[in-house]
PDB file of C-alpha atoms in Angstrom:
ATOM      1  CA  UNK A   1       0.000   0.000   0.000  1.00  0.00           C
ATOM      2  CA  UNK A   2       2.619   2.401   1.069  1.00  0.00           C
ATOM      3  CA  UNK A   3       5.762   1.727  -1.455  1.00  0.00           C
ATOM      4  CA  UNK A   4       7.405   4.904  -2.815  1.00  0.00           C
ATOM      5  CA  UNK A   5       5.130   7.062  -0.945  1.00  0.00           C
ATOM      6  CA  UNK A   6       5.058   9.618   1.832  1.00  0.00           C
ATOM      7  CA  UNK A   7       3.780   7.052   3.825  1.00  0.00           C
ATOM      8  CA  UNK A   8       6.722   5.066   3.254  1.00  0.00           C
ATOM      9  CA  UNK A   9       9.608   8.057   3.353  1.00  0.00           C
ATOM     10  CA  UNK A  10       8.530   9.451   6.529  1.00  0.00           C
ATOM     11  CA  UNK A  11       8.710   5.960   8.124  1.00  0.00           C
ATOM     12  CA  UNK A  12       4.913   5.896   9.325  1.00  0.00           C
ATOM     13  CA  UNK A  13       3.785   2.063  10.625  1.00  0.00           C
ATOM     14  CA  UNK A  14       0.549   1.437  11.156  1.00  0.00           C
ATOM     15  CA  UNK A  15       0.194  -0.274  14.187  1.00  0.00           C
ATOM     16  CA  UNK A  16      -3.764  -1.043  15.458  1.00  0.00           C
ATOM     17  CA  UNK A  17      -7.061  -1.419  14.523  1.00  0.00           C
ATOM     18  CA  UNK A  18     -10.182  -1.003  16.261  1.00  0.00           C
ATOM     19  CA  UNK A  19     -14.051  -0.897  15.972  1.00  0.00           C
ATOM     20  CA  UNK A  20     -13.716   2.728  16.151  1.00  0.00           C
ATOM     21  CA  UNK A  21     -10.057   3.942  15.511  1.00  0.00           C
ATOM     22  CA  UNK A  22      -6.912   3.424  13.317  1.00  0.00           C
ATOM     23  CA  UNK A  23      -3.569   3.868  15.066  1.00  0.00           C
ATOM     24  CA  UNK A  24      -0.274   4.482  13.296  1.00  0.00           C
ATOM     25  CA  UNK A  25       3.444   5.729  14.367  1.00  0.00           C
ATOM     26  CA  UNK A  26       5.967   8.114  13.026  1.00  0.00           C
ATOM     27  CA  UNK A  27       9.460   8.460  13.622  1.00  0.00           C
ATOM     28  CA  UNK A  28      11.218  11.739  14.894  1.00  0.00           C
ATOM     29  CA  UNK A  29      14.156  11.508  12.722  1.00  0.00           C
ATOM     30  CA  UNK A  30      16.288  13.541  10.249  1.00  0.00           C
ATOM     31  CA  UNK A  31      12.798  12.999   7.719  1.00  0.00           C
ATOM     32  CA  UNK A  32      10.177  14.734  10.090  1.00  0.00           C
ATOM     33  CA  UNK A  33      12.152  17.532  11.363  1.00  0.00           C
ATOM     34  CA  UNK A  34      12.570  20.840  10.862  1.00  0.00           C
ATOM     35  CA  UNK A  35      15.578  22.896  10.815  1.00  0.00           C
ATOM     36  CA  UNK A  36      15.351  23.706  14.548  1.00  0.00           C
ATOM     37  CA  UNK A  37      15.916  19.758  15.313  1.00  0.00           C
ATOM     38  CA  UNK A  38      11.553  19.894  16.328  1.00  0.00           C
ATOM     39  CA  UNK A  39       8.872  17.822  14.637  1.00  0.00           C
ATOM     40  CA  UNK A  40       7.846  19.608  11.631  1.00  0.00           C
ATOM     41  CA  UNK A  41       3.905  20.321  11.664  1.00  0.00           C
ATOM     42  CA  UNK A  42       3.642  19.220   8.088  1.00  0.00           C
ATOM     43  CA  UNK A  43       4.709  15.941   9.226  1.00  0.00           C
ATOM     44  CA  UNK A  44       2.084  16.282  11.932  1.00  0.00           C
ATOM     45  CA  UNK A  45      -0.445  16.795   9.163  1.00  0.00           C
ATOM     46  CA  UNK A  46       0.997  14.309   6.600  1.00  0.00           C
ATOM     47  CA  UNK A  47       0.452  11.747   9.475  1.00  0.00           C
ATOM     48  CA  UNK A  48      -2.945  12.943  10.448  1.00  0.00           C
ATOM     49  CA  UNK A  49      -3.675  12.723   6.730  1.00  0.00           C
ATOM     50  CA  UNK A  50      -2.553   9.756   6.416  1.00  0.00           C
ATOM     51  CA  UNK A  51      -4.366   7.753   9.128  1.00  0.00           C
ATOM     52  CA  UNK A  52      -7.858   9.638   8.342  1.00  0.00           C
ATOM     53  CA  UNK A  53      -7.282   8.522   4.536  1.00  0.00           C
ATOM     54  CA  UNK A  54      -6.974   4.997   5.319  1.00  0.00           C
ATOM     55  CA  UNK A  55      -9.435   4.635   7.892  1.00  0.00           C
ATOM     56  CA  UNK A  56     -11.907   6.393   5.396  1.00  0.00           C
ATOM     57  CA  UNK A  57     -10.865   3.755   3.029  1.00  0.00           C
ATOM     58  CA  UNK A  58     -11.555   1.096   5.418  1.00  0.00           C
ATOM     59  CA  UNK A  59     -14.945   2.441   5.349  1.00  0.00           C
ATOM     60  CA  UNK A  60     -16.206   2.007   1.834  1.00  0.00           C
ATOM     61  CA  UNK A  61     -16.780  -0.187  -0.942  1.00  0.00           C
ATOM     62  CA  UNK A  62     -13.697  -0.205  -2.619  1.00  0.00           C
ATOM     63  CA  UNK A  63     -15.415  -1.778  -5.961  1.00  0.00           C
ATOM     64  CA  UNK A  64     -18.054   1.162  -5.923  1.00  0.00           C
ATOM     65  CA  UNK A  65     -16.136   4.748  -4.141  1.00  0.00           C
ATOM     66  CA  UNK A  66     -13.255   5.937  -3.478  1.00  0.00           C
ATOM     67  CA  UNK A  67     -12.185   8.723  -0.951  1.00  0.00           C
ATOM     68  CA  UNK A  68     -10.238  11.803  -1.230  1.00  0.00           C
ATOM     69  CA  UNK A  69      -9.447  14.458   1.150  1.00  0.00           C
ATOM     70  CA  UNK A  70     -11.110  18.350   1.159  1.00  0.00           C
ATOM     71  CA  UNK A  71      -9.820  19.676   4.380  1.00  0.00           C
ATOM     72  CA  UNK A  72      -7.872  19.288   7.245  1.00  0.00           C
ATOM     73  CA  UNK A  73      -5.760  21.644  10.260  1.00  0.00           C
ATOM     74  CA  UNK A  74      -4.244  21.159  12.909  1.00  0.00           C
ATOM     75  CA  UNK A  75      -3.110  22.733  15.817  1.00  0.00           C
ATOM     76  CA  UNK A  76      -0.008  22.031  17.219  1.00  0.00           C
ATOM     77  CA  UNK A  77       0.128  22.250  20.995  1.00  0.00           C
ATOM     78  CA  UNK A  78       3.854  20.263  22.099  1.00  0.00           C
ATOM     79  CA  UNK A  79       6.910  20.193  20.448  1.00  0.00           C
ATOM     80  CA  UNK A  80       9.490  16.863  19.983  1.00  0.00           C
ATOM     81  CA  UNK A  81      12.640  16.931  19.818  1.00  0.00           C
ATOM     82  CA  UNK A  82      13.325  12.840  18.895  1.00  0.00           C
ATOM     83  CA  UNK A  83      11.717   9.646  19.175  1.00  0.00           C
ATOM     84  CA  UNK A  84       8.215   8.470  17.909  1.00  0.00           C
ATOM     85  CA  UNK A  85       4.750   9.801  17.890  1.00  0.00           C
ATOM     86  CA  UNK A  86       1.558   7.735  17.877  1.00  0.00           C
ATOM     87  CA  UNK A  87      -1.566   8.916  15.813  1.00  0.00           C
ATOM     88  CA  UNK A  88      -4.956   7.715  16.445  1.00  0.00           C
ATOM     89  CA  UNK A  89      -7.909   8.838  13.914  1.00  0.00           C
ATOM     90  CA  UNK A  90     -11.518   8.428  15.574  1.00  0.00           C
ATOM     91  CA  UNK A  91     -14.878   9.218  13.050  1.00  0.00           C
ATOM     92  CA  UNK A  92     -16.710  12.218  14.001  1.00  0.00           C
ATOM     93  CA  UNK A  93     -19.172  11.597  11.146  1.00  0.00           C
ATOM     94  CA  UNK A  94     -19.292   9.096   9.052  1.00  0.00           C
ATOM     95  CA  UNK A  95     -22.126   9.879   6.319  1.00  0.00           C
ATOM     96  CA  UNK A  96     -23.070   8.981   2.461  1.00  0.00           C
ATOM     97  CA  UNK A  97     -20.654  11.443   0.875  1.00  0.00           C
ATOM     98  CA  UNK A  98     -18.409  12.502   4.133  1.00  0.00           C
ATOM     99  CA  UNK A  99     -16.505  11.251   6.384  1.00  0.00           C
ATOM    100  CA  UNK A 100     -14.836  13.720   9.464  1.00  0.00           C
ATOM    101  CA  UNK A 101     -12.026  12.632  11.566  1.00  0.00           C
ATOM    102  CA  UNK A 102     -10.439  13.614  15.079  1.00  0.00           C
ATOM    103  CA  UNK A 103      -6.632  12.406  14.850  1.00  0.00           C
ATOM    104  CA  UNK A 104      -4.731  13.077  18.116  1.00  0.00           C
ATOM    105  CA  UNK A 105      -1.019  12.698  17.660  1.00  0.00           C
ATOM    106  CA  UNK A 106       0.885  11.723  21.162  1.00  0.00           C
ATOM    107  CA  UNK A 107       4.481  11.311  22.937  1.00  0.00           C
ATOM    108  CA  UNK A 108       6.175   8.363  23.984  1.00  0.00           C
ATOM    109  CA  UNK A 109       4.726   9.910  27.226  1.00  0.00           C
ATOM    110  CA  UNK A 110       1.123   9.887  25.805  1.00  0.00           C
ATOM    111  CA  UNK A 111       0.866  14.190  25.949  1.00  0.00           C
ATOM    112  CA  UNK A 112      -1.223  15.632  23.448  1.00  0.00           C
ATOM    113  CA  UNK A 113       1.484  16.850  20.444  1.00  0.00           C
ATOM    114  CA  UNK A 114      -0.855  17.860  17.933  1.00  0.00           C
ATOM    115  CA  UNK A 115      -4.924  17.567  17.197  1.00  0.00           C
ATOM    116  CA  UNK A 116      -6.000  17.301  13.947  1.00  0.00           C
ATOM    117  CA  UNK A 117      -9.536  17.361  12.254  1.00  0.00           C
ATOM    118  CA  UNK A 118      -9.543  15.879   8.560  1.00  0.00           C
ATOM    119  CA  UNK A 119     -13.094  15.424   6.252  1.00  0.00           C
ATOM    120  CA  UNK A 120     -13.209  13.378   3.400  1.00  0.00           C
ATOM    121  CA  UNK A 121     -15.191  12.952   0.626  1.00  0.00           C
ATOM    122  CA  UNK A 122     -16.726   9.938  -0.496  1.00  0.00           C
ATOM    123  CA  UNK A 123     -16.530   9.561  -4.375  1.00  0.00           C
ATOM    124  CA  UNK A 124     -18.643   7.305  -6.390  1.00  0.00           C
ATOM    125  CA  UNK A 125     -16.245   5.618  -8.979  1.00  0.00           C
ATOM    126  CA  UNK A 126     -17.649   5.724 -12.447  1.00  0.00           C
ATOM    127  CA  UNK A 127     -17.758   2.407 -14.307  1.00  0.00           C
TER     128      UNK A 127
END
């Protein structure tokens, strides 16, 4: 799913599934950092992306929609210096054409790093 992607050059793993939530990790390397040696918010975002994306895809019919993304921010509310952070993407709403996501990024000490609020919309595939 993830070769020669973002997915795949900022090292994210997903890691869990639930009834109602996707989990996935990210390094705090040399890929996700920006110059000041802190997590880069667009890595925040690319991994908040990322794990609202999929769990919309997990979601739908594959055979009959597909899923694409219209919005998404973030605040950023704790900086990291190294290490890993843990994403977990939770439905808000998940209707015929939308689907809104909470994804709260975490420390290794599980404090609040970033909160993220992604919609999607659900695309009929034409065949």
């Amino acid at each position: 799913m993830a070769n020669n992607t973002m997915i795949e050059h900022l090292g994210i793993e997903f890691i869990e599934l639930g009834d109602d939530f996707l989990r996935a990790r990210m390094p705090v390397d040399h890929r996700t950092v920006q110059p000041a040696g802190l997590l880069h918010g667009g890595a925040s975002v690319a991994l908040a992306e990322t794990l609202g994306s999929a769990a919309s895809f997990l979601c739908i019919d594959p055979a009959q929609f597909n899923v694409v993304g219209v919005e998404v921010n973030a605040n950023h509310v704790r900086s990291v210096r190294s290490g890993w952070v843990t994403g977990t993407a939770r439905p808000i709403h998940l209707g015929k054409s939308t689907h809104v996501w909470e994804i709260h990024i975490v420390n290794e000490d599980e404090r609040l790093v970033c909160i993220s609020r992604l919609t999607m919309a659900v695309v009929r595939l034409d065949r």
